[in-house]
mmCIF file of C-alpha atoms and ligand atoms in Angstrom:
data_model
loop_
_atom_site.group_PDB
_atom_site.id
_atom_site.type_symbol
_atom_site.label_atom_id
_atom_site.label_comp_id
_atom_site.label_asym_id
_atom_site.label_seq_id
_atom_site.Cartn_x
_atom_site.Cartn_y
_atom_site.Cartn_z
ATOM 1 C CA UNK A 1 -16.096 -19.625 5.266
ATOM 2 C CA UNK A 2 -13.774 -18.794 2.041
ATOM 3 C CA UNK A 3 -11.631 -21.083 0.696
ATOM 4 C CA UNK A 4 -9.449 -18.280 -1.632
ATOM 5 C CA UNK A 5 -8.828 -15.639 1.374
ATOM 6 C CA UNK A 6 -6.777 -13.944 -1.844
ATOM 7 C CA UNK A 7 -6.607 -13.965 -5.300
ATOM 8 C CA UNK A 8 -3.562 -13.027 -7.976
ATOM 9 C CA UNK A 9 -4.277 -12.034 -11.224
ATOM 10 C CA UNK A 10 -1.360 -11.947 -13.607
ATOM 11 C CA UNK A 11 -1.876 -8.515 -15.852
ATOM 12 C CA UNK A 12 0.047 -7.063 -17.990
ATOM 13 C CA UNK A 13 3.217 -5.808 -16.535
ATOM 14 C CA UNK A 14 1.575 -6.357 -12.924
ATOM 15 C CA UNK A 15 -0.026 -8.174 -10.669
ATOM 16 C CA UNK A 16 -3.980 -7.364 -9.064
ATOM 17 C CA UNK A 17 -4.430 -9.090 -5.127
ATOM 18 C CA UNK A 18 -7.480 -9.325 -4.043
ATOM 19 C CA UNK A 19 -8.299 -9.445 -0.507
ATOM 20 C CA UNK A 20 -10.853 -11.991 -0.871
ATOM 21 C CA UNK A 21 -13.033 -13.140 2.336
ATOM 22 C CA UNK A 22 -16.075 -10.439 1.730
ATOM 23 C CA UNK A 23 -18.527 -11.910 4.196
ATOM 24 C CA UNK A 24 -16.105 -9.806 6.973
ATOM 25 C CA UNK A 25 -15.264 -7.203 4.690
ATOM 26 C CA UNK A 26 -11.509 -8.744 4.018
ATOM 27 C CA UNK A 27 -10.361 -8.770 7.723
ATOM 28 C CA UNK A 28 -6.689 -10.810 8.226
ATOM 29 C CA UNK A 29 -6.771 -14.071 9.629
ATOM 30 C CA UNK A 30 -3.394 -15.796 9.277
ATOM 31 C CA UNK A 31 -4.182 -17.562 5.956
ATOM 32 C CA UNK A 32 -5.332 -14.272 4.332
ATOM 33 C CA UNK A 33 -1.797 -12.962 5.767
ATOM 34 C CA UNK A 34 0.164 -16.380 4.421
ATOM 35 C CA UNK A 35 -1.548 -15.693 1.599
ATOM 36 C CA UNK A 36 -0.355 -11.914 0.795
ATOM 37 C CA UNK A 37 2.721 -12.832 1.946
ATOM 38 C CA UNK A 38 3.496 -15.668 -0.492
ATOM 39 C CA UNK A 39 2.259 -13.062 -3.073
ATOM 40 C CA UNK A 40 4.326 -9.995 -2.710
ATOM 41 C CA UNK A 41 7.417 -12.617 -2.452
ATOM 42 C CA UNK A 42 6.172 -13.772 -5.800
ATOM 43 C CA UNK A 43 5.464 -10.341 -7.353
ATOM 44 C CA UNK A 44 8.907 -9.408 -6.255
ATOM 45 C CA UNK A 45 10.707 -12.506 -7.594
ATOM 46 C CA UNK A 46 8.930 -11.750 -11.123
ATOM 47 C CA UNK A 47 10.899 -9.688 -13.309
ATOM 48 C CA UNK A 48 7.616 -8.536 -15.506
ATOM 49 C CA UNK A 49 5.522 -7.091 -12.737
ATOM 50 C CA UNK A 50 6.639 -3.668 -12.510
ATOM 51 C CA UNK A 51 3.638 -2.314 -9.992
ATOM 52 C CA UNK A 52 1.001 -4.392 -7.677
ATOM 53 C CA UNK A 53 -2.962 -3.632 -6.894
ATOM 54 C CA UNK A 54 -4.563 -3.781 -3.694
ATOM 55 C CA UNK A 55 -7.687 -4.283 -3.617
ATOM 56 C CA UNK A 56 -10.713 -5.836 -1.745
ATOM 57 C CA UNK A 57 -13.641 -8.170 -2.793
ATOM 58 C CA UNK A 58 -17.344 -6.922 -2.074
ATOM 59 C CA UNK A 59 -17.982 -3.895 -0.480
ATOM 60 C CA UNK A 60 -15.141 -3.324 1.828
ATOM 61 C CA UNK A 61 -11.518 -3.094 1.374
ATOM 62 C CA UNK A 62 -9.663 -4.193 4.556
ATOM 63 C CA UNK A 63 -11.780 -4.196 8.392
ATOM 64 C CA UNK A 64 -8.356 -5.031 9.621
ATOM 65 C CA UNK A 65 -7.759 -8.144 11.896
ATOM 66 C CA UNK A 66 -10.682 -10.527 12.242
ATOM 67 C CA UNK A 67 -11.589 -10.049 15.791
ATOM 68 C CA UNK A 68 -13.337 -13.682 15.711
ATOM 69 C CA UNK A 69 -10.022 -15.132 16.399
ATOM 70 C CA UNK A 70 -9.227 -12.293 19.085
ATOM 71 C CA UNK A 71 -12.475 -13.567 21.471
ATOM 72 C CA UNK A 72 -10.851 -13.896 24.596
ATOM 73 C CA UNK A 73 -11.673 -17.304 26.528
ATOM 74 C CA UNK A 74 -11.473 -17.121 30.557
ATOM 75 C CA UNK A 75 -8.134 -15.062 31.396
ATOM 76 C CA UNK A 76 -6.118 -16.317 28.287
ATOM 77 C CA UNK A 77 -5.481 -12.731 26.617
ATOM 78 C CA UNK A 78 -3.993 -13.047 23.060
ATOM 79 C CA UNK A 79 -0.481 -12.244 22.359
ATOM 80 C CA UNK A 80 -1.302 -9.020 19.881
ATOM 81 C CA UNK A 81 2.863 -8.500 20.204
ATOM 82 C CA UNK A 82 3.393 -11.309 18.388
ATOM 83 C CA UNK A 83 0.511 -11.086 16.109
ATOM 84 C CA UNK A 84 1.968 -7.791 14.975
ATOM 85 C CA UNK A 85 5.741 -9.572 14.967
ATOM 86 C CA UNK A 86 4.812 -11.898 12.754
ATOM 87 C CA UNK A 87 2.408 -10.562 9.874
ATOM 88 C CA UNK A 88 1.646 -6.513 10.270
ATOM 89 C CA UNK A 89 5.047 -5.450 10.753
ATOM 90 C CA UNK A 90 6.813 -7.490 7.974
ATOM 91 C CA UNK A 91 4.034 -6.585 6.020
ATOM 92 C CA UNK A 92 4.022 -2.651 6.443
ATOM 93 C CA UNK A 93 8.107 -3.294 5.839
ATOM 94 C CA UNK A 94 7.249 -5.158 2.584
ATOM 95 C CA UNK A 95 5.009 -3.293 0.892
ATOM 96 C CA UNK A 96 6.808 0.014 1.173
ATOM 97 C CA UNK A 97 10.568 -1.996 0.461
ATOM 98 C CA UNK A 98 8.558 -2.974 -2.652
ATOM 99 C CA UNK A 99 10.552 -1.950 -6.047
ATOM 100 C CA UNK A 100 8.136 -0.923 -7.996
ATOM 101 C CA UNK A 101 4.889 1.331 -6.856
ATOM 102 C CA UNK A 102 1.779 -0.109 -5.198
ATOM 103 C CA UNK A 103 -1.624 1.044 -5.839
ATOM 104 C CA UNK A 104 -4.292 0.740 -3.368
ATOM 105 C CA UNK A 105 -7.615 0.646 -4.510
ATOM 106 C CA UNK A 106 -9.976 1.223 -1.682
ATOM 107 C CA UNK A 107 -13.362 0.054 -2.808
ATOM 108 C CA UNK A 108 -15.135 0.278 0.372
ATOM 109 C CA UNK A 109 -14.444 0.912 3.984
ATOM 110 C CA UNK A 110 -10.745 0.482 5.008
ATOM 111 C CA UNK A 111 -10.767 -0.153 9.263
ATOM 112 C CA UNK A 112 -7.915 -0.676 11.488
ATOM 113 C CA UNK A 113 -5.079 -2.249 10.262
ATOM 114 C CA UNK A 114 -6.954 -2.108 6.946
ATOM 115 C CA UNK A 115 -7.103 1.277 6.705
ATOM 116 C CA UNK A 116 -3.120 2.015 7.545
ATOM 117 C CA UNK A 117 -2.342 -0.543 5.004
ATOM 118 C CA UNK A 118 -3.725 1.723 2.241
ATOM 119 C CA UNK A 119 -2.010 4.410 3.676
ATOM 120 C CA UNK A 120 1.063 2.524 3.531
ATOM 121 C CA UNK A 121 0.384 2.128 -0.472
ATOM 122 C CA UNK A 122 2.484 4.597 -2.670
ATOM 123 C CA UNK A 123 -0.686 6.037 -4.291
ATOM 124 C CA UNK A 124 -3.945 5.568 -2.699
ATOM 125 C CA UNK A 125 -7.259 5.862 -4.913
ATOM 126 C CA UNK A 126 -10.635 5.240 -3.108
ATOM 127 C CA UNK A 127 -13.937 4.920 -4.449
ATOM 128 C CA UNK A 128 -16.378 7.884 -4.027
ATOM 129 C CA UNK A 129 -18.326 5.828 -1.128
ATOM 130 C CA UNK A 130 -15.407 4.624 0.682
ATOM 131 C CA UNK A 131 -14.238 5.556 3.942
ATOM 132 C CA UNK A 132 -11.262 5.055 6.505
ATOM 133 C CA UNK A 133 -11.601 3.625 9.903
ATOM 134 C CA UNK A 134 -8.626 4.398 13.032
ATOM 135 C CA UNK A 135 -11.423 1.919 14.806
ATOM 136 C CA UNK A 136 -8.519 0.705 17.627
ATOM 137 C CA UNK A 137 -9.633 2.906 19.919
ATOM 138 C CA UNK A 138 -13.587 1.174 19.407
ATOM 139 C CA UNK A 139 -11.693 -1.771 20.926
ATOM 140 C CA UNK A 140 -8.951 -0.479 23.557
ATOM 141 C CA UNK A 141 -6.159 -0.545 20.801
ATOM 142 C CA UNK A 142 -3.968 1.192 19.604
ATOM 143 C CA UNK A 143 -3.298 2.333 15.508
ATOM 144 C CA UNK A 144 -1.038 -0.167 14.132
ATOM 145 C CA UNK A 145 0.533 -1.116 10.673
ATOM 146 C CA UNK A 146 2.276 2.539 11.036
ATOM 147 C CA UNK A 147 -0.570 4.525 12.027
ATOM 148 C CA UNK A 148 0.799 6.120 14.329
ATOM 149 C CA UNK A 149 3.770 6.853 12.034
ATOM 150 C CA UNK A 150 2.026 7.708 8.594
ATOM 151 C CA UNK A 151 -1.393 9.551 10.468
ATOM 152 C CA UNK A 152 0.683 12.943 11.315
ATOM 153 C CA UNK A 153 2.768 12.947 8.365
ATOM 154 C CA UNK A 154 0.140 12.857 6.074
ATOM 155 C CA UNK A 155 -2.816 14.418 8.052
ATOM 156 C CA UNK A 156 -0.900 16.899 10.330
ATOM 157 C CA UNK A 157 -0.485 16.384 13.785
ATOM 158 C CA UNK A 158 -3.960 17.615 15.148
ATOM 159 C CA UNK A 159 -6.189 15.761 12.351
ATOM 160 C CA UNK A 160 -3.697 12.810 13.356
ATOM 161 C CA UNK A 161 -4.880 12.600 17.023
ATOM 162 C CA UNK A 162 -8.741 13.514 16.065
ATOM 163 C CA UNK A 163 -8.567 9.928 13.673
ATOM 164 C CA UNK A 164 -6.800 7.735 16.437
ATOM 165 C CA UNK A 165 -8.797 9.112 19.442
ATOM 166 C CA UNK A 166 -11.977 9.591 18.216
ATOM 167 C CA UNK A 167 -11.957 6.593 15.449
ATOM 168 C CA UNK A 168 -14.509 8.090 13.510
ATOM 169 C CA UNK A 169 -15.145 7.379 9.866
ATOM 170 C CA UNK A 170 -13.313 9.506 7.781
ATOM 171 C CA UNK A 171 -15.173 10.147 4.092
ATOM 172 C CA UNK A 172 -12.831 9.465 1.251
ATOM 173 C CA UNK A 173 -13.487 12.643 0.063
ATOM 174 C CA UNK A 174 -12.589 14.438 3.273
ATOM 175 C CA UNK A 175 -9.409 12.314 3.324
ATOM 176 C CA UNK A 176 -8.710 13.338 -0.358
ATOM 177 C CA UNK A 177 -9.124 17.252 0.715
ATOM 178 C CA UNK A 178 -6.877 16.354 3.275
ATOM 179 C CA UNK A 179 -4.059 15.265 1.587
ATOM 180 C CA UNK A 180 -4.010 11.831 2.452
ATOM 181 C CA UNK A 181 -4.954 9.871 -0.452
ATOM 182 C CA UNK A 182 -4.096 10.547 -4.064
ATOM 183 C CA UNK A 183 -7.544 10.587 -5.646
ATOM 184 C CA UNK A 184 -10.808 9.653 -5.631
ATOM 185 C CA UNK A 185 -12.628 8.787 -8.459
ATOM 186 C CA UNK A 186 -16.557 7.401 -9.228
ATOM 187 C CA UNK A 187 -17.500 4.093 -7.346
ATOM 188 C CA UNK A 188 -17.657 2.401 -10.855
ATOM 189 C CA UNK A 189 -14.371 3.602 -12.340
ATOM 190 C CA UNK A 190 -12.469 3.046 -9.363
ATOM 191 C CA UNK A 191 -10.801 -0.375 -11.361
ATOM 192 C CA UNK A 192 -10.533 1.126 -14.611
ATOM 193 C CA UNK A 193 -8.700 3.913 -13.034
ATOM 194 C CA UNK A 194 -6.460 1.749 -11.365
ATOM 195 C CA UNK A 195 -5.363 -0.257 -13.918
ATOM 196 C CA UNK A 196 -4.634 2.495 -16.093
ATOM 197 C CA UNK A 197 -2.635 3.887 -13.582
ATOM 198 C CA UNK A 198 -0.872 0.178 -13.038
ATOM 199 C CA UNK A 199 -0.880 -0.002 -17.034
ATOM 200 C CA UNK A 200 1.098 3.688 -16.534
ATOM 201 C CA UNK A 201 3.448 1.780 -14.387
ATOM 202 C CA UNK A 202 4.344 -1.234 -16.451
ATOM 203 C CA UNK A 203 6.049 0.670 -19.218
ATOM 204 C CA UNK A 204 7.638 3.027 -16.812
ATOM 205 C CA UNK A 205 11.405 3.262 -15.608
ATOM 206 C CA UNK A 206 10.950 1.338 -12.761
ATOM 207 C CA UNK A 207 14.344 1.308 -11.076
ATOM 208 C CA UNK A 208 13.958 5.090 -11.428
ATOM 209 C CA UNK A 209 10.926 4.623 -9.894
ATOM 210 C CA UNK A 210 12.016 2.589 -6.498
ATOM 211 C CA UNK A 211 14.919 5.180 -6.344
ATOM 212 C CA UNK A 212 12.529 8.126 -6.050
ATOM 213 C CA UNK A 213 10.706 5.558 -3.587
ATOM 214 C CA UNK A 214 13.841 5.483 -1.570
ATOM 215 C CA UNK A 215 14.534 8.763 -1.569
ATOM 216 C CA UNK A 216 11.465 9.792 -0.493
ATOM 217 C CA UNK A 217 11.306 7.038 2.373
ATOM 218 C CA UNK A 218 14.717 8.271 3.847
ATOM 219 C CA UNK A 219 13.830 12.113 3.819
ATOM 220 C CA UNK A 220 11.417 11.211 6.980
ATOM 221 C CA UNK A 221 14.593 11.373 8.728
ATOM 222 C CA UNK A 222 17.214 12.654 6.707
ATOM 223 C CA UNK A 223 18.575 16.156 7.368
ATOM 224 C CA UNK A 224 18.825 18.237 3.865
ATOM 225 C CA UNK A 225 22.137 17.641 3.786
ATOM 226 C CA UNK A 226 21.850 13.922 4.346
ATOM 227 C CA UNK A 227 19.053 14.067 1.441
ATOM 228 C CA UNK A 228 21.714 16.112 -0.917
ATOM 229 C CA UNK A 229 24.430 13.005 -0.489
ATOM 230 C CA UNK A 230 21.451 10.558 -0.984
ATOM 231 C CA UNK A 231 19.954 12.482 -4.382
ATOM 232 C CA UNK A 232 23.860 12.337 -5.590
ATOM 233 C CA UNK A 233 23.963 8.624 -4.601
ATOM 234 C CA UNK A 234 20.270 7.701 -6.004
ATOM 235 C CA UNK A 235 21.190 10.296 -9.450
ATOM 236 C CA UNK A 236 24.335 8.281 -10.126
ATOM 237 C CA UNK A 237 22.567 5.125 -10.032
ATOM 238 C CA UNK A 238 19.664 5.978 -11.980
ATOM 239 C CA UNK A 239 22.092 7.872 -14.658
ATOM 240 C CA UNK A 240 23.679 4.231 -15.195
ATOM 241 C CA UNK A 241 20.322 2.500 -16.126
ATOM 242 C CA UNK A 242 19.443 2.127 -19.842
ATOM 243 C CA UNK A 243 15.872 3.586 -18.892
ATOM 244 C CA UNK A 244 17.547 6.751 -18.229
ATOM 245 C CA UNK A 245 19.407 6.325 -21.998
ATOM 246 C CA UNK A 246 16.331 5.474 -23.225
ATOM 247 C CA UNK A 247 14.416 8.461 -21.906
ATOM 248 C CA UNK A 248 16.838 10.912 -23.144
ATOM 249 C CA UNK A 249 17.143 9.014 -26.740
ATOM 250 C CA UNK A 250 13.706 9.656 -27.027
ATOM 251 C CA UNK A 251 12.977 12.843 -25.676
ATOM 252 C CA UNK A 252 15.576 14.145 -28.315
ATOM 253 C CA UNK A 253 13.946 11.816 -30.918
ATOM 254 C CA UNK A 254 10.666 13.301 -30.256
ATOM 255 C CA UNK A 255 9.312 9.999 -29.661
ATOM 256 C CA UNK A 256 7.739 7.899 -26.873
ATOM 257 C CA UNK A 257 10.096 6.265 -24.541
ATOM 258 C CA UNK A 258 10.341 2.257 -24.482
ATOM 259 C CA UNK A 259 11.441 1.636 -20.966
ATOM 260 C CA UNK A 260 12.526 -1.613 -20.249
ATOM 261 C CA UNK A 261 12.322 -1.521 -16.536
ATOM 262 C CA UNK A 262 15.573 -2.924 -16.079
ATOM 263 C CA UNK A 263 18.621 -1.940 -14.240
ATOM 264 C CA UNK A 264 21.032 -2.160 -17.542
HETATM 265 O O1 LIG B 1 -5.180 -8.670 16.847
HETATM 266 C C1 LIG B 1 -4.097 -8.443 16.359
HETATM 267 O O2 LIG B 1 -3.468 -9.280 15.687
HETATM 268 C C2 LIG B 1 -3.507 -7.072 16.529
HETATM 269 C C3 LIG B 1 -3.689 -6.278 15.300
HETATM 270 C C4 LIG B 1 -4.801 -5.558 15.110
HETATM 271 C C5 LIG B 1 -5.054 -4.834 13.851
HETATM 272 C C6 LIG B 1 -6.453 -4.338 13.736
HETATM 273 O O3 LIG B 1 -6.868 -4.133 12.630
HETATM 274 S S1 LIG B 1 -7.376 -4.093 15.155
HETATM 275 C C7 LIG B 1 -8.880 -3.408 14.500
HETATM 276 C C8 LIG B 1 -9.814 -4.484 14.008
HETATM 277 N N1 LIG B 1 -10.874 -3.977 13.199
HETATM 278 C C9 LIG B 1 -11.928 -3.332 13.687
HETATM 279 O O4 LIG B 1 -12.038 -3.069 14.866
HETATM 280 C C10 LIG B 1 -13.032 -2.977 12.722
HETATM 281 C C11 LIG B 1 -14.276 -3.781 13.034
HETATM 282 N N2 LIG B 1 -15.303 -3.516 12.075
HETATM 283 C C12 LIG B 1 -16.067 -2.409 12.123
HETATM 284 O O5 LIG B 1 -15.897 -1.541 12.954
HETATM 285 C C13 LIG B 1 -17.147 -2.298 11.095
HETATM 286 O O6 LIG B 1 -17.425 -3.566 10.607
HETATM 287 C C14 LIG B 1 -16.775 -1.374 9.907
HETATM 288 C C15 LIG B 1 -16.685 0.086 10.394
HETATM 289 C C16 LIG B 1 -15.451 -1.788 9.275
HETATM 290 C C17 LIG B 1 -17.862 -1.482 8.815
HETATM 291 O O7 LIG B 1 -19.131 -1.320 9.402
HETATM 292 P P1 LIG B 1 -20.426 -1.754 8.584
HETATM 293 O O8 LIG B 1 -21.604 -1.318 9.401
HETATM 294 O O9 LIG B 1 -20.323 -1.240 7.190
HETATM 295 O O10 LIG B 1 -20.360 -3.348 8.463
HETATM 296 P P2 LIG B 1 -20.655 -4.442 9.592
HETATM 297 O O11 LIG B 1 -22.078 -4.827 9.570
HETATM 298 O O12 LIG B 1 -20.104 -3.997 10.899
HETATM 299 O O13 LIG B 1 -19.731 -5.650 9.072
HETATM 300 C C18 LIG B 1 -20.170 -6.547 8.056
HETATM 301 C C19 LIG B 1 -19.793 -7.950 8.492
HETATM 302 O O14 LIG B 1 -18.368 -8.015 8.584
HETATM 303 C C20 LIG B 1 -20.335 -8.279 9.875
HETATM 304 O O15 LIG B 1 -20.610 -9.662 9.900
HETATM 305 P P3 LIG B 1 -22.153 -10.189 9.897
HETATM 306 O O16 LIG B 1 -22.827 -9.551 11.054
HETATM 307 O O17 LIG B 1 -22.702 -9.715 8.579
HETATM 308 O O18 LIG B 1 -22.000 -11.671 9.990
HETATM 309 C C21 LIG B 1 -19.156 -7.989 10.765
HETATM 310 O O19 LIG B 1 -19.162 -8.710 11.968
HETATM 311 C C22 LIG B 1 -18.000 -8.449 9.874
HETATM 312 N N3 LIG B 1 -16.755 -7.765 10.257
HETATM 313 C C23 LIG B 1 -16.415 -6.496 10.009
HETATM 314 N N4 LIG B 1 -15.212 -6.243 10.509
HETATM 315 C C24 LIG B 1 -14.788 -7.383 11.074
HETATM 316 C C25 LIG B 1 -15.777 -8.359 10.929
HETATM 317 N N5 LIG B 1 -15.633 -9.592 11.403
HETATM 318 C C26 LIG B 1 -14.492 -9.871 12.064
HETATM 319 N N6 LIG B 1 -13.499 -8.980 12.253
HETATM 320 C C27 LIG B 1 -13.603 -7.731 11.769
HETATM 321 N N7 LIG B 1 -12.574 -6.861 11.927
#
């Protein structure tokens, strides 16, 4: 079917990847998951990309894992343990260890594994016509790629088991009243809006930036006074980057900062 299941583009000050096998609205077969991988390791190694896009070609985002390659033959059941071992897991891990912020831009309907993958993004915009999908329980399963984990913290615990059990579509704009997803915006300015918010990015501090990340990851389980040593710990580190210098130079200058993005 496609030959590209992804494609990179190289922007300014980030990188755009583009789930790219449309005919079954982006779902992961192990090349599209090679593929992302190899890309966020690249992204990361890159000093200039200072955010990432996630997007989707055609008219869906993500339909999760292509259930072509999960036909069952005779009694041989697939191994969906290791399946999940090997790509979702490291990939949920990934994208939120990520240093700099990811942006998912939902273009179309975001399904299983698909759909907790956005949800896993740091800021989530969806077009107008876009929808998410807990459709595991269509197929016996049950919400991977953190579902289970990011559903009732961003949704509430009730909402949480409605999406999971019941696996009905849920309207971006329902999901946006919710709470769940940052924005959503018009079907045709979904890109524009996302690369200005990636442009946003790329001149930001982004060690600042993958501190708050951090700090905000660990107070799922911190206790407040946990979170008070971590702020100190994060504050101090942040305090010795030249962005922070910068910042302040400016802000008394009355002048736009120049971040650099860099640690010193
Ligand atoms: O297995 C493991 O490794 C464990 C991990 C699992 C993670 C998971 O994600 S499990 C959940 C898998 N995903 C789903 O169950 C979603 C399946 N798709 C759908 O329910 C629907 O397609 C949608 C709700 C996403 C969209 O519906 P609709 O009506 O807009 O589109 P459609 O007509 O159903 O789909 C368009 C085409 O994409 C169609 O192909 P065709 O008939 O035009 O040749 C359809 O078969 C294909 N497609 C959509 N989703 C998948 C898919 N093909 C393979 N796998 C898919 N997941």
């Amino acid at each position: 079917m496609d030959e590209t299941p992804l494609l990179v583009d190289r922007c300014d000050g980030y990188r755009r990847v583009t789930l790219n096998r449309p005919q079954r609205l982006n779902a992961f077969n192990d090349a599209m998951h090679r593929a992302l991988q190899t890309a966020l390791d690249e992204a990361e190694r890159d000093p200039s990309c200072r955010a990432l896009l996630l997007t989707g070609a055609g008219r869906g985002f993500c339909a999760g894992q292509d259930l072509s390659d999960r036909v069952a033959s005779g009694d041989k059941k697939p191994d969906l343990g290791k399946s999940i071992d090997t790509f979702y897991n490291p990939l949920i891990r990934r994208l939120r260890g990520l240093s700099f912020p990811v942006i998912a831009a939902v273009n179309g309907v975001a399904a299983g594994a698909g759909a907790n993958i956005a949800f896993n993004c740091d800021i989530v915009l969806a077009a107008r016509s876009a929808s998410f999908v807990q459709a595991f329980a269509r197929i016996g399963l049950v919400p991977d790629s953190g579902g289970t984990w990011v559903l009732p913290r961003l949704a509430g615990a009730a909402r949480a088991r409605g999406l999971a059990l019941l696996a009905e579509p849920l309207p971006a704009e329902k999901a946006e009243g919710w709470g769940m997803i940052w924005k959503v915006v018009d079907d045709d300015s979904l890109m524009s809006e996302a690369e200005k918010l990636c442009a946003h990015f790329a001149s930001a501090p982004t060690v600042g930036l993958s501190l708050i990340k951090r700090a905000l990851d660990a107070s799922e389980t911190n206790t407040l006074d946990e979170q008070l040593d971590l702020e100190r710990d994060l504050q101090r580190e942040a305090g010795n980057t030249s962005d922070y210098a910068e910042g302040v130079r400016a802000f008394m200058e009355k002048r736009a900062p120049a971040f650099t993005g860099r640690k010193r």
